PDB file of C-alpha atoms in Angstrom:
ATOM      1  CA  TYR A   1       0.000   0.000   0.000  1.00  0.00           C
ATOM      2  CA  ARG A   2       2.739   2.459   0.984  1.00  0.00           C
ATOM      3  CA  SER A   3       4.697   1.864  -2.234  1.00  0.00           C
ATOM      4  CA  ASN A   4       1.594   2.344  -4.361  1.00  0.00           C
ATOM      5  CA  CYS A   5       0.811   5.629  -2.607  1.00  0.00           C
ATOM      6  CA  VAL A   6       4.334   6.909  -3.213  1.00  0.00           C
ATOM      7  CA  ASN A   7       4.301   5.765  -6.862  1.00  0.00           C
ATOM      8  CA  TRP A   8       1.076   7.701  -7.440  1.00  0.00           C
ATOM      9  CA  GLY A   9       2.415  10.774  -5.646  1.00  0.00           C
ATOM     10  CA  MET A  10       0.191  10.423  -2.575  1.00  0.00           C
ATOM     11  CA  LEU A  11       1.781  11.033   0.801  1.00  0.00           C
ATOM     12  CA  PRO A  12       1.426   7.833   2.881  1.00  0.00           C
ATOM     13  CA  PHE A  13       0.731   9.609   6.158  1.00  0.00           C
ATOM     14  CA  THR A  14       0.245   7.613   9.335  1.00  0.00           C
ATOM     15  CA  LEU A  15      -1.007   8.477  12.803  1.00  0.00           C
ATOM     16  CA  ALA A  16       0.518   7.717  16.170  1.00  0.00           C
ATOM     17  CA  GLU A  17      -0.500   4.216  17.251  1.00  0.00           C
ATOM     18  CA  GLU A  18      -2.674   5.490  20.105  1.00  0.00           C
ATOM     19  CA  GLU A  19      -4.405   8.158  17.988  1.00  0.00           C
ATOM     20  CA  THR A  20      -7.929   7.631  16.692  1.00  0.00           C
ATOM     21  CA  PHE A  21      -9.363   9.088  13.489  1.00  0.00           C
ATOM     22  CA  PRO A  22     -13.032   9.834  14.175  1.00  0.00           C
ATOM     23  CA  TYR A  23     -13.583  11.861  11.006  1.00  0.00           C
ATOM     24  CA  ALA A  24     -15.955  11.252   8.117  1.00  0.00           C
ATOM     25  CA  PRO A  25     -15.936  11.340   4.324  1.00  0.00           C
ATOM     26  CA  GLY A  26     -16.214  14.967   3.252  1.00  0.00           C
ATOM     27  CA  ASP A  27     -13.963  16.239   6.048  1.00  0.00           C
ATOM     28  CA  TYR A  28     -10.731  17.845   4.894  1.00  0.00           C
ATOM     29  CA  ILE A  29      -7.170  17.742   6.171  1.00  0.00           C
ATOM     30  CA  TYR A  30      -5.085  20.885   5.768  1.00  0.00           C
ATOM     31  CA  VAL A  31      -1.320  20.370   5.968  1.00  0.00           C
ATOM     32  CA  PRO A  32       0.500  23.726   5.856  1.00  0.00           C
ATOM     33  CA  ASP A  33       3.899  23.941   4.140  1.00  0.00           C
ATOM     34  CA  VAL A  34       3.682  20.298   3.116  1.00  0.00           C
ATOM     35  CA  ARG A  35       5.981  20.646   0.081  1.00  0.00           C
ATOM     36  CA  ALA A  36       8.721  22.425   2.038  1.00  0.00           C
ATOM     37  CA  LYS A  37       8.512  19.846   4.814  1.00  0.00           C
ATOM     38  CA  VAL A  38       8.827  16.957   2.334  1.00  0.00           C
ATOM     39  CA  GLU A  39      11.800  18.710   0.683  1.00  0.00           C
ATOM     40  CA  LYS A  40      13.520  19.053   4.083  1.00  0.00           C
ATOM     41  CA  GLY A  41      12.877  15.415   4.942  1.00  0.00           C
ATOM     42  CA  ASP A  42      10.638  16.155   7.926  1.00  0.00           C
ATOM     43  CA  ASP A  43       8.715  13.224   9.309  1.00  0.00           C
ATOM     44  CA  THR A  44       6.205  15.085  11.506  1.00  0.00           C
ATOM     45  CA  PHE A  45       3.436  17.154   9.937  1.00  0.00           C
ATOM     46  CA  PRO A  46       1.148  19.246  12.156  1.00  0.00           C
ATOM     47  CA  ALA A  47      -2.198  19.486  10.384  1.00  0.00           C
ATOM     48  CA  THR A  48      -5.795  20.584  10.848  1.00  0.00           C
ATOM     49  CA  VAL A  49      -8.904  18.526  10.166  1.00  0.00           C
ATOM     50  CA  VAL A  50     -11.768  20.703   8.930  1.00  0.00           C
ATOM     51  CA  THR A  51     -15.229  19.299   9.659  1.00  0.00           C
ATOM     52  CA  ALA A  52     -18.755  20.681   9.701  1.00  0.00           C
ATOM     53  CA  GLN A  53     -18.361  20.929  13.485  1.00  0.00           C
ATOM     54  CA  GLY A  54     -15.140  22.982  13.341  1.00  0.00           C
ATOM     55  CA  THR A  55     -11.403  22.455  13.137  1.00  0.00           C
ATOM     56  CA  HIS A  56      -9.330  19.910  15.030  1.00  0.00           C
ATOM     57  CA  PRO A  57      -5.525  19.674  15.309  1.00  0.00           C
ATOM     58  CA  ILE A  58      -3.880  16.424  14.293  1.00  0.00           C
ATOM     59  CA  THR A  59      -0.316  15.223  13.809  1.00  0.00           C
ATOM     60  CA  LEU A  60       0.511  13.153  10.735  1.00  0.00           C
ATOM     61  CA  TYR A  61       3.736  11.220  10.189  1.00  0.00           C
ATOM     62  CA  LEU A  62       5.728  10.434   7.065  1.00  0.00           C
ATOM     63  CA  LYS A  63       8.446   8.219   8.473  1.00  0.00           C
ATOM     64  CA  ASN A  64      11.279   6.296   6.857  1.00  0.00           C
ATOM     65  CA  THR A  65      11.108   7.901   3.418  1.00  0.00           C
ATOM     66  CA  THR A  66      14.247   7.823   1.346  1.00  0.00           C
ATOM     67  CA  ALA A  67      15.552  10.815  -0.587  1.00  0.00           C
ATOM     68  CA  GLU A  68      14.423   9.094  -3.794  1.00  0.00           C
ATOM     69  CA  GLU A  69      10.897   8.559  -2.441  1.00  0.00           C
ATOM     70  CA  ARG A  70      10.675  12.192  -1.354  1.00  0.00           C
ATOM     71  CA  GLN A  71      11.778  13.330  -4.817  1.00  0.00           C
ATOM     72  CA  LEU A  72       9.213  11.039  -6.419  1.00  0.00           C
ATOM     73  CA  LEU A  73       6.508  12.578  -4.198  1.00  0.00           C
ATOM     74  CA  LEU A  74       7.686  16.074  -5.099  1.00  0.00           C
ATOM     75  CA  ASP A  75       7.617  15.196  -8.806  1.00  0.00           C
ATOM     76  CA  GLY A  76       4.004  14.092  -8.428  1.00  0.00           C
ATOM     77  CA  CYS A  77       4.194  10.431  -9.458  1.00  0.00           C
ATOM     78  CA  LEU A  78       6.529   7.728 -10.723  1.00  0.00           C
ATOM     79  CA  MET A  79       6.005   8.649 -14.398  1.00  0.00           C
ATOM     80  CA  ASN A  80       6.925  12.294 -13.744  1.00  0.00           C
ATOM     81  CA  TYR A  81       9.937  11.162 -11.726  1.00  0.00           C
ATOM     82  CA  TYR A  82      11.229   9.010 -14.609  1.00  0.00           C
ATOM     83  CA  ALA A  83      10.572  11.823 -17.101  1.00  0.00           C
ATOM     84  CA  ALA A  84      12.572  14.252 -14.937  1.00  0.00           C
ATOM     85  CA  GLN A  85      15.438  11.710 -14.727  1.00  0.00           C
ATOM     86  CA  GLU A  86      15.587  11.461 -18.522  1.00  0.00           C
ATOM     87  CA  GLN A  87      15.716  15.256 -18.892  1.00  0.00           C
ATOM     88  CA  ALA A  88      18.567  15.613 -16.404  1.00  0.00           C
TER      89      ALA A  88
END
């Protein structure tokens, strides 16, 4: 699952083991400065869940990503990553 997310350019965020996720379809997660944090190699992403009832802080994790995986995520997907490699 994680590899497929990365290959499609989706950040495979996780939660802390003890954290619950009581949110519903249609709720949104806002992750500020996500691109800059991926570029820096951060593994902790403070975020906000936006629901009809209000906003709720949450911490997301992107642990154990390699430099290549981060670049693939920044390029948007595996196909874009390969295309960028050919142009370099």
